[in-house]
Amino acid sequence: LTSILQQVDPVRIQAIVEKLVSFGTRHTQSSQTDPERGIGAARDWILKEYESYAEASGGWMTVELQSYVQGVGGRISAPTNISNIITTLKGSSEPERIVIVSGHYDSRNTNVSNFIDDAPGADDDASGVAIAMELARIMATHRPLATIQFAAVAGEEQGLLGSTYMAQTLSNRSANVQGMWTNDIVGSPIGDDGKNQSNIIRLFAQGIPTNESTTRATQRLSIGGENDSPARQLARFTVDVSSNPVTGMQVETVYRADRYLRGGDHLPFLAAGYAANRFTEPREDFAHQHQDVRVENGTVYGDLPRFCDWEYIARVGRVTGAAAWSLAMGPDGPAGVRIGTEGLTNESLLRWGRVKGEVEG
């Protein structure tokens, strides 16, 4: 794992972010046929890059263009093709277990419906896509026990469209997704107050599950456990395996699904019942998110590469890589976990179903 993490290259991350920005706008409704500008050009380039990584995998890595047509409604003004690029590194012994790392490659400017003018989207979210791509490149020649998927999804700014389709597709086939992390706005440690927290990354972890049943809610009121949701447990695991000298980072868990008034691609996975977290930089600079590129009263607005810290993104990539690889190399999670409450006792009795495979010891 240390060798894998040491290969995360800030120079490559910079090149990916700058290439994505070079397409001018990656708005979901921008051109899908222009070879040089728009989301279609970005999609095709990401696909080609992922395919080049797969060539080094000896057949273990495959690349899929997952597409559907989103109808008119919400922030979509005309039927629009939504395409996710999903790169799958097949698990060597437990391929049915899936671990996911994602970022969204679409972008926006001040007007969420403006698909004509530039929307560079360096921090939001070329930074997250760069991490998914860099980890795919490095891990292509390694063999995790479980399957790892590296996704670049579209339609996030229009309502989490691509990630919703991906999560629903996995849920419809009862896929065993054991953990999902999205990197969204992970490009800079400097907030709008100028404070630099270069060794901190926030990790958002939901408490009460989105899909909690009435029965489970009643049980929770009786026995507790509101702090033991799958998302919170995934966050604890993430902190344990990735806050260390190799990553050079401290992961700070925030006990909410996301920031106030915001959302991300982990939310559809939570809604589908999967454990999912979001990484976001410690303090955001809102002059460099969702803004038309301009200078106003001496302030430069716009989500430009000049405001990204490539070494910082690489460190976040190492955090993500440590979490994803460790989960993929770990055992399957227990199923049917129950707490025995048959009688008065000073102990907690836990029961769970037998885990597939041999037990050592």
Tab-separated table of C-alpha atoms in Angstrom:
chain	number	residue	atom	x	y	z
A	1	LEU	CA	0.000	0.000	0.000
A	2	THR	CA	2.812	2.413	0.821
A	3	SER	CA	4.282	1.863	-2.652
A	4	ILE	CA	0.907	2.566	-4.259
A	5	LEU	CA	0.417	5.787	-2.325
A	6	GLN	CA	3.922	7.038	-3.047
A	7	GLN	CA	3.173	6.858	-6.773
A	8	VAL	CA	0.394	9.470	-6.614
A	9	ASP	CA	1.929	12.213	-8.739
A	10	PRO	CA	0.989	15.894	-8.318
A	11	VAL	CA	2.413	16.645	-11.773
A	12	ARG	CA	0.019	14.165	-13.374
A	13	ILE	CA	-2.846	15.540	-11.306
A	14	GLN	CA	-2.068	19.045	-12.514
A	15	ALA	CA	-1.993	17.846	-16.119
A	16	ILE	CA	-5.410	16.193	-15.766
A	17	VAL	CA	-7.016	19.250	-14.176
A	18	GLU	CA	-5.557	21.630	-16.753
A	19	LYS	CA	-6.650	19.364	-19.604
A	20	LEU	CA	-10.220	19.248	-18.308
A	21	VAL	CA	-10.252	23.030	-17.904
A	22	SER	CA	-9.013	23.388	-21.505
A	23	PHE	CA	-12.387	22.190	-22.807
A	24	GLY	CA	-13.809	25.605	-21.885
A	25	THR	CA	-17.031	24.412	-20.332
A	26	ARG	CA	-18.075	20.963	-19.194
A	27	HIS	CA	-21.655	21.951	-18.500
A	28	THR	CA	-23.904	18.907	-18.795
A	29	GLN	CA	-25.870	20.523	-21.633
A	30	SER	CA	-22.836	21.834	-23.514
A	31	SER	CA	-21.771	20.315	-26.838
A	32	GLN	CA	-21.350	16.548	-26.970
A	33	THR	CA	-20.039	16.536	-30.546
A	34	ASP	CA	-17.443	19.324	-30.671
A	35	PRO	CA	-14.012	17.606	-30.476
A	36	GLU	CA	-12.397	20.500	-28.603
A	37	ARG	CA	-15.019	22.192	-26.430
A	38	GLY	CA	-17.782	20.978	-24.157
A	39	ILE	CA	-18.637	17.987	-22.043
A	40	GLY	CA	-18.490	15.576	-24.976
A	41	ALA	CA	-14.844	16.380	-25.647
A	42	ALA	CA	-14.066	15.981	-21.943
A	43	ARG	CA	-15.939	12.668	-21.817
A	44	ASP	CA	-14.056	11.279	-24.804
A	45	TRP	CA	-10.690	12.319	-23.392
A	46	ILE	CA	-11.379	10.771	-19.975
A	47	LEU	CA	-12.561	7.567	-21.657
A	48	LYS	CA	-9.388	7.364	-23.744
A	49	GLU	CA	-7.181	7.947	-20.708
A	50	TYR	CA	-8.930	5.250	-18.690
A	51	GLU	CA	-8.584	2.842	-21.609
A	52	SER	CA	-4.844	3.517	-21.710
A	53	TYR	CA	-4.602	2.598	-18.018
A	54	ALA	CA	-6.528	-0.616	-18.641
A	55	GLU	CA	-3.983	-1.727	-21.233
A	56	ALA	CA	-1.442	-2.215	-18.437
A	57	SER	CA	-3.763	-4.374	-16.321
A	58	GLY	CA	-3.430	-7.683	-18.121
A	59	GLY	CA	-7.169	-7.840	-18.693
A	60	TRP	CA	-8.156	-7.139	-15.086
A	61	MET	CA	-9.333	-3.586	-15.757
A	62	THR	CA	-12.245	-2.693	-18.049
A	63	VAL	CA	-13.800	0.637	-19.010
A	64	GLU	CA	-17.516	1.271	-19.524
A	65	LEU	CA	-19.351	4.287	-20.894
A	66	GLN	CA	-22.615	4.171	-18.943
A	67	SER	CA	-25.157	6.421	-20.655
A	68	TYR	CA	-28.829	7.286	-20.605
A	69	VAL	CA	-31.039	10.147	-21.794
A	70	GLN	CA	-32.279	12.516	-19.090
A	71	GLY	CA	-35.652	14.031	-19.894
A	72	VAL	CA	-36.719	17.633	-19.469
A	73	GLY	CA	-37.206	18.760	-15.879
A	74	GLY	CA	-35.458	20.549	-13.061
A	75	ARG	CA	-32.194	21.961	-14.382
A	76	ILE	CA	-32.438	20.078	-17.694
A	77	SER	CA	-34.081	22.157	-20.440
A	78	ALA	CA	-33.896	19.580	-23.257
A	79	PRO	CA	-33.413	15.802	-23.439
A	80	THR	CA	-29.736	15.300	-22.637
A	81	ASN	CA	-27.360	12.369	-22.823
A	82	ILE	CA	-25.747	11.720	-19.434
A	83	SER	CA	-22.574	9.626	-19.578
A	84	ASN	CA	-20.585	8.162	-16.699
A	85	ILE	CA	-17.137	6.735	-17.379
A	86	ILE	CA	-16.699	3.765	-15.046
A	87	THR	CA	-13.388	1.931	-14.850
A	88	THR	CA	-13.536	-1.408	-13.054
A	89	LEU	CA	-10.523	-3.197	-11.569
A	90	LYS	CA	-11.837	-6.706	-10.986
A	91	GLY	CA	-11.191	-8.278	-7.621
A	92	SER	CA	-8.872	-11.268	-7.702
A	93	SER	CA	-10.816	-13.458	-5.257
A	94	GLU	CA	-13.996	-11.590	-4.246
A	95	PRO	CA	-15.064	-9.679	-7.364
A	96	GLU	CA	-18.654	-9.448	-6.143
A	97	ARG	CA	-17.557	-7.023	-3.411
A	98	ILE	CA	-17.304	-3.479	-4.806
A	99	VAL	CA	-15.485	-0.373	-3.593
A	100	ILE	CA	-16.058	2.925	-5.443
A	101	VAL	CA	-14.052	6.141	-5.851
A	102	SER	CA	-15.697	8.958	-7.818
A	103	GLY	CA	-15.534	12.559	-8.960
A	104	HIS	CA	-17.800	14.516	-11.315
A	105	TYR	CA	-16.460	15.889	-14.577
A	106	ASP	CA	-19.253	18.338	-15.390
A	107	SER	CA	-18.917	22.002	-14.418
A	108	ARG	CA	-20.952	25.201	-14.127
A	109	ASN	CA	-20.563	28.964	-13.774
A	110	THR	CA	-22.740	31.550	-12.011
A	111	ASN	CA	-25.877	30.665	-13.979
A	112	VAL	CA	-26.500	26.941	-13.610
A	113	SER	CA	-28.350	26.953	-16.958
A	114	ASN	CA	-25.546	28.683	-18.899
A	115	PHE	CA	-23.992	26.011	-21.098
A	116	ILE	CA	-22.359	28.460	-23.539
A	117	ASP	CA	-19.808	30.468	-21.562
A	118	ASP	CA	-16.674	29.161	-19.883
A	119	ALA	CA	-17.006	27.095	-16.720
A	120	PRO	CA	-13.459	25.951	-15.910
A	121	GLY	CA	-14.380	23.776	-12.911
A	122	ALA	CA	-10.797	23.177	-11.771
A	123	ASP	CA	-11.581	22.636	-8.087
A	124	ASP	CA	-15.230	21.664	-8.663
A	125	ASP	CA	-14.617	19.044	-9.716
A	126	ALA	CA	-11.672	18.365	-11.992
A	127	SER	CA	-9.714	17.874	-8.756
A	128	GLY	CA	-11.892	14.917	-7.773
A	129	VAL	CA	-11.807	13.388	-11.254
A	130	ALA	CA	-8.015	13.696	-11.266
A	131	ILE	CA	-7.818	11.648	-8.066
A	132	ALA	CA	-10.039	8.885	-9.467
A	133	MET	CA	-8.001	8.786	-12.674
A	134	GLU	CA	-4.616	8.832	-10.951
A	135	LEU	CA	-5.610	6.012	-8.592
A	136	ALA	CA	-6.901	3.973	-11.536
A	137	ARG	CA	-3.591	4.444	-13.355
A	138	ILE	CA	-1.553	3.325	-10.362
A	139	MET	CA	-3.752	0.438	-9.235
A	140	ALA	CA	-4.173	-1.013	-12.739
A	141	THR	CA	-1.109	-3.215	-12.234
A	142	HIS	CA	-2.135	-4.413	-8.773
A	143	ARG	CA	-4.596	-7.099	-7.699
A	144	PRO	CA	-7.039	-6.173	-4.924
A	145	LEU	CA	-9.148	-8.939	-3.420
A	146	ALA	CA	-12.391	-7.025	-4.052
A	147	THR	CA	-13.387	-4.990	-7.095
A	148	ILE	CA	-12.568	-1.276	-7.198
A	149	GLN	CA	-14.452	1.096	-9.496
A	150	PHE	CA	-13.092	4.506	-10.481
A	151	ALA	CA	-15.949	6.673	-11.748
A	152	ALA	CA	-16.138	10.030	-13.494
A	153	VAL	CA	-19.819	10.956	-13.418
A	154	ALA	CA	-21.791	13.689	-15.181
A	155	GLY	CA	-24.818	15.789	-14.303
A	156	GLU	CA	-23.813	16.529	-10.718
A	157	GLU	CA	-24.451	20.246	-11.031
A	158	GLN	CA	-27.861	19.569	-12.595
A	159	GLY	CA	-29.051	17.424	-9.702
A	160	LEU	CA	-26.716	14.433	-9.087
A	161	LEU	CA	-28.003	12.834	-12.284
A	162	GLY	CA	-25.121	10.576	-13.267
A	163	SER	CA	-24.447	9.312	-9.762
A	164	THR	CA	-28.146	8.634	-9.215
A	165	TYR	CA	-28.231	6.497	-12.346
A	166	MET	CA	-25.068	4.670	-11.304
A	167	ALA	CA	-26.313	3.999	-7.769
A	168	GLN	CA	-29.717	2.826	-8.977
A	169	THR	CA	-28.115	0.543	-11.559
A	170	LEU	CA	-26.017	-1.091	-8.857
A	171	SER	CA	-28.957	-1.321	-6.470
A	172	ASN	CA	-31.202	-2.870	-9.129
A	173	ARG	CA	-28.823	-5.802	-9.437
A	174	SER	CA	-28.324	-6.017	-5.663
A	175	ALA	CA	-24.635	-5.205	-6.011
A	176	ASN	CA	-22.566	-5.571	-2.864
A	177	VAL	CA	-21.121	-2.054	-2.638
A	178	GLN	CA	-19.169	-1.982	0.605
A	179	GLY	CA	-17.976	1.590	0.465
A	180	MET	CA	-18.117	4.659	-1.771
A	181	TRP	CA	-16.118	7.878	-1.554
A	182	THR	CA	-16.634	10.925	-3.715
A	183	ASN	CA	-13.965	13.601	-3.939
A	184	ASP	CA	-15.703	16.894	-4.662
A	185	ILE	CA	-13.947	20.248	-4.214
A	186	VAL	CA	-10.621	18.935	-2.952
A	187	GLY	CA	-8.353	21.338	-4.834
A	188	SER	CA	-7.148	23.829	-2.235
A	189	PRO	CA	-6.539	24.010	1.519
A	190	ILE	CA	-6.988	27.799	1.581
A	191	GLY	CA	-10.380	29.203	2.569
A	192	ASP	CA	-11.919	32.547	1.717
A	193	ASP	CA	-10.455	33.932	4.957
A	194	GLY	CA	-6.937	33.105	3.774
A	195	LYS	CA	-6.400	30.411	6.390
A	196	ASN	CA	-4.278	27.534	5.085
A	197	GLN	CA	-4.973	24.054	6.494
A	198	SER	CA	-2.750	22.107	4.139
A	199	ASN	CA	-2.807	18.826	6.054
A	200	ILE	CA	-6.544	18.565	6.721
A	201	ILE	CA	-9.353	17.095	4.629
A	202	ARG	CA	-12.989	17.001	5.711
A	203	LEU	CA	-14.940	13.757	5.476
A	204	PHE	CA	-18.740	14.049	5.598
A	205	ALA	CA	-20.568	11.117	7.181
A	206	GLN	CA	-24.340	10.817	7.461
A	207	GLY	CA	-25.941	9.664	10.704
A	208	ILE	CA	-29.456	8.227	10.422
A	209	PRO	CA	-29.620	6.400	7.063
A	210	THR	CA	-31.711	7.956	4.308
A	211	ASN	CA	-33.484	4.662	3.670
A	212	GLU	CA	-34.165	3.793	7.315
A	213	SER	CA	-37.387	1.829	7.708
A	214	THR	CA	-40.075	2.581	10.275
A	215	THR	CA	-39.218	-0.665	12.050
A	216	ARG	CA	-35.544	0.237	12.243
A	217	ALA	CA	-36.372	3.748	13.467
A	218	THR	CA	-38.452	2.257	16.280
A	219	GLN	CA	-35.598	-0.084	17.206
A	220	ARG	CA	-33.131	2.784	17.203
A	221	LEU	CA	-35.305	4.783	19.597
A	222	SER	CA	-35.199	1.797	21.933
A	223	ILE	CA	-31.574	0.656	21.728
A	224	GLY	CA	-29.735	3.652	20.246
A	225	GLY	CA	-27.190	3.383	17.460
A	226	GLU	CA	-27.850	6.679	15.701
A	227	ASN	CA	-24.082	7.222	15.609
A	228	ASP	CA	-23.378	3.753	14.225
A	229	SER	CA	-24.742	4.134	10.698
A	230	PRO	CA	-22.892	2.477	7.789
A	231	ALA	CA	-21.661	5.897	6.655
A	232	ARG	CA	-20.278	6.721	10.104
A	233	GLN	CA	-18.588	3.332	10.361
A	234	LEU	CA	-17.047	3.823	6.916
A	235	ALA	CA	-15.766	7.203	8.075
A	236	ARG	CA	-14.179	5.676	11.176
A	237	PHE	CA	-12.503	3.061	9.009
A	238	THR	CA	-11.275	5.789	6.660
A	239	VAL	CA	-9.750	7.785	9.495
A	240	ASP	CA	-8.055	4.673	10.914
A	241	VAL	CA	-6.331	3.675	7.672
A	242	SER	CA	-5.560	7.039	6.103
A	243	SER	CA	-4.554	9.536	8.794
A	244	ASN	CA	-0.844	8.713	8.907
A	245	PRO	CA	2.647	9.910	7.889
A	246	VAL	CA	2.415	8.240	4.463
A	247	THR	CA	-0.575	10.346	3.440
A	248	GLY	CA	0.596	13.359	5.414
A	249	MET	CA	-3.016	14.185	6.204
A	250	GLN	CA	-5.450	14.405	9.089
A	251	VAL	CA	-8.968	13.307	8.174
A	252	GLU	CA	-11.571	15.289	10.111
A	253	THR	CA	-14.997	13.674	10.168
A	254	VAL	CA	-18.010	15.969	9.988
A	255	TYR	CA	-21.151	14.294	11.327
A	256	ARG	CA	-23.457	15.472	8.556
A	257	ALA	CA	-24.268	14.145	5.106
A	258	ASP	CA	-22.853	17.301	3.503
A	259	ARG	CA	-22.274	21.023	3.962
A	260	TYR	CA	-25.275	23.237	4.565
A	261	LEU	CA	-27.232	23.989	1.369
A	262	ARG	CA	-25.022	21.634	-0.674
A	263	GLY	CA	-25.028	18.054	-1.911
A	264	GLY	CA	-22.811	15.573	-3.704
A	265	ASP	CA	-22.618	12.294	-5.568
A	266	HIS	CA	-22.465	10.227	-2.382
A	267	LEU	CA	-26.094	11.105	-1.596
A	268	PRO	CA	-27.701	8.776	-4.194
A	269	PHE	CA	-25.570	5.929	-2.834
A	270	LEU	CA	-26.770	6.696	0.683
A	271	ALA	CA	-30.350	6.717	-0.614
A	272	ALA	CA	-29.736	3.278	-2.133
A	273	GLY	CA	-28.621	1.969	1.253
A	274	TYR	CA	-24.875	1.977	0.629
A	275	ALA	CA	-22.171	3.320	2.931
A	276	ALA	CA	-20.852	6.497	1.316
A	277	ASN	CA	-18.772	9.523	2.344
A	278	ARG	CA	-17.694	12.811	0.795
A	279	PHE	CA	-14.233	14.381	0.888
A	280	THR	CA	-14.120	18.202	0.684
A	281	GLU	CA	-11.344	20.685	1.397
A	282	PRO	CA	-11.256	22.140	4.950
A	283	ARG	CA	-12.334	25.715	4.196
A	284	GLU	CA	-13.835	26.699	0.863
A	285	ASP	CA	-13.343	29.882	-1.141
A	286	PHE	CA	-16.705	30.605	-2.724
A	287	ALA	CA	-15.217	33.176	-5.114
A	288	HIS	CA	-13.674	30.163	-6.849
A	289	GLN	CA	-16.797	28.000	-7.104
A	290	HIS	CA	-19.783	28.346	-9.445
A	291	GLN	CA	-18.571	31.754	-10.650
A	292	ASP	CA	-18.214	33.470	-14.014
A	293	VAL	CA	-14.538	34.194	-14.650
A	294	ARG	CA	-14.033	37.905	-13.977
A	295	VAL	CA	-12.262	40.525	-11.876
A	296	GLU	CA	-14.518	42.567	-9.623
A	297	ASN	CA	-13.297	45.181	-7.129
A	298	GLY	CA	-9.844	43.671	-7.316
A	299	THR	CA	-11.050	40.121	-6.606
A	300	VAL	CA	-10.503	37.386	-9.188
A	301	TYR	CA	-13.582	35.180	-9.514
A	302	GLY	CA	-13.745	31.814	-11.221
A	303	ASP	CA	-12.815	28.185	-10.614
A	304	LEU	CA	-9.363	28.402	-12.202
A	305	PRO	CA	-6.332	26.073	-11.991
A	306	ARG	CA	-4.217	28.891	-10.523
A	307	PHE	CA	-6.131	28.493	-7.266
A	308	CYS	CA	-5.431	24.751	-6.961
A	309	ASP	CA	-2.657	23.226	-4.851
A	310	TRP	CA	-1.358	20.157	-6.705
A	311	GLU	CA	0.549	18.728	-3.744
A	312	TYR	CA	-2.573	19.050	-1.606
A	313	ILE	CA	-4.723	17.212	-4.164
A	314	ALA	CA	-2.096	14.464	-4.301
A	315	ARG	CA	-2.259	14.084	-0.524
A	316	VAL	CA	-6.054	13.805	-0.685
A	317	GLY	CA	-5.526	11.192	-3.392
A	318	ARG	CA	-3.315	9.214	-1.036
A	319	VAL	CA	-5.988	9.393	1.662
A	320	THR	CA	-8.593	8.110	-0.792
A	321	GLY	CA	-6.262	5.441	-2.107
A	322	ALA	CA	-5.440	4.213	1.389
A	323	ALA	CA	-9.124	3.917	2.258
A	324	ALA	CA	-10.213	2.252	-0.982
A	325	TRP	CA	-7.322	-0.207	-1.155
A	326	SER	CA	-7.594	-1.151	2.525
A	327	LEU	CA	-11.313	-1.850	2.216
A	328	ALA	CA	-10.799	-3.862	-0.968
A	329	MET	CA	-8.100	-5.952	0.734
A	330	GLY	CA	-10.140	-6.534	3.892
A	331	PRO	CA	-12.693	-9.252	4.665
A	332	ASP	CA	-16.331	-9.148	3.672
A	333	GLY	CA	-18.541	-7.263	6.090
A	334	PRO	CA	-20.810	-9.245	8.416
A	335	ALA	CA	-24.465	-9.561	7.463
A	336	GLY	CA	-27.539	-9.795	9.636
A	337	VAL	CA	-25.908	-8.176	12.654
A	338	ARG	CA	-28.198	-8.208	15.693
A	339	ILE	CA	-28.008	-7.162	19.335
A	340	GLY	CA	-29.427	-9.611	21.844
A	341	THR	CA	-31.864	-7.955	24.269
A	342	GLU	CA	-33.498	-11.059	25.732
A	343	GLY	CA	-32.708	-10.277	29.343
A	344	LEU	CA	-31.038	-7.919	31.791
A	345	THR	CA	-27.255	-8.058	31.496
A	346	ASN	CA	-24.203	-5.857	31.796
A	347	GLU	CA	-22.903	-7.182	28.474
A	348	SER	CA	-23.931	-6.595	24.860
A	349	LEU	CA	-24.484	-9.797	22.901
A	350	LEU	CA	-23.828	-9.449	19.176
A	351	ARG	CA	-24.864	-11.994	16.557
A	352	TRP	CA	-24.222	-12.064	12.814
A	353	GLY	CA	-24.395	-14.456	9.918
A	354	ARG	CA	-21.477	-16.677	9.002
A	355	VAL	CA	-19.037	-14.938	6.677
A	356	LYS	CA	-18.254	-16.798	3.466
A	357	GLY	CA	-14.857	-18.476	3.346
A	358	GLU	CA	-12.552	-20.135	5.805
A	359	VAL	CA	-11.830	-18.649	9.209
A	360	GLU	CA	-8.214	-18.582	10.324
A	361	GLY	CA	-7.223	-19.372	13.887
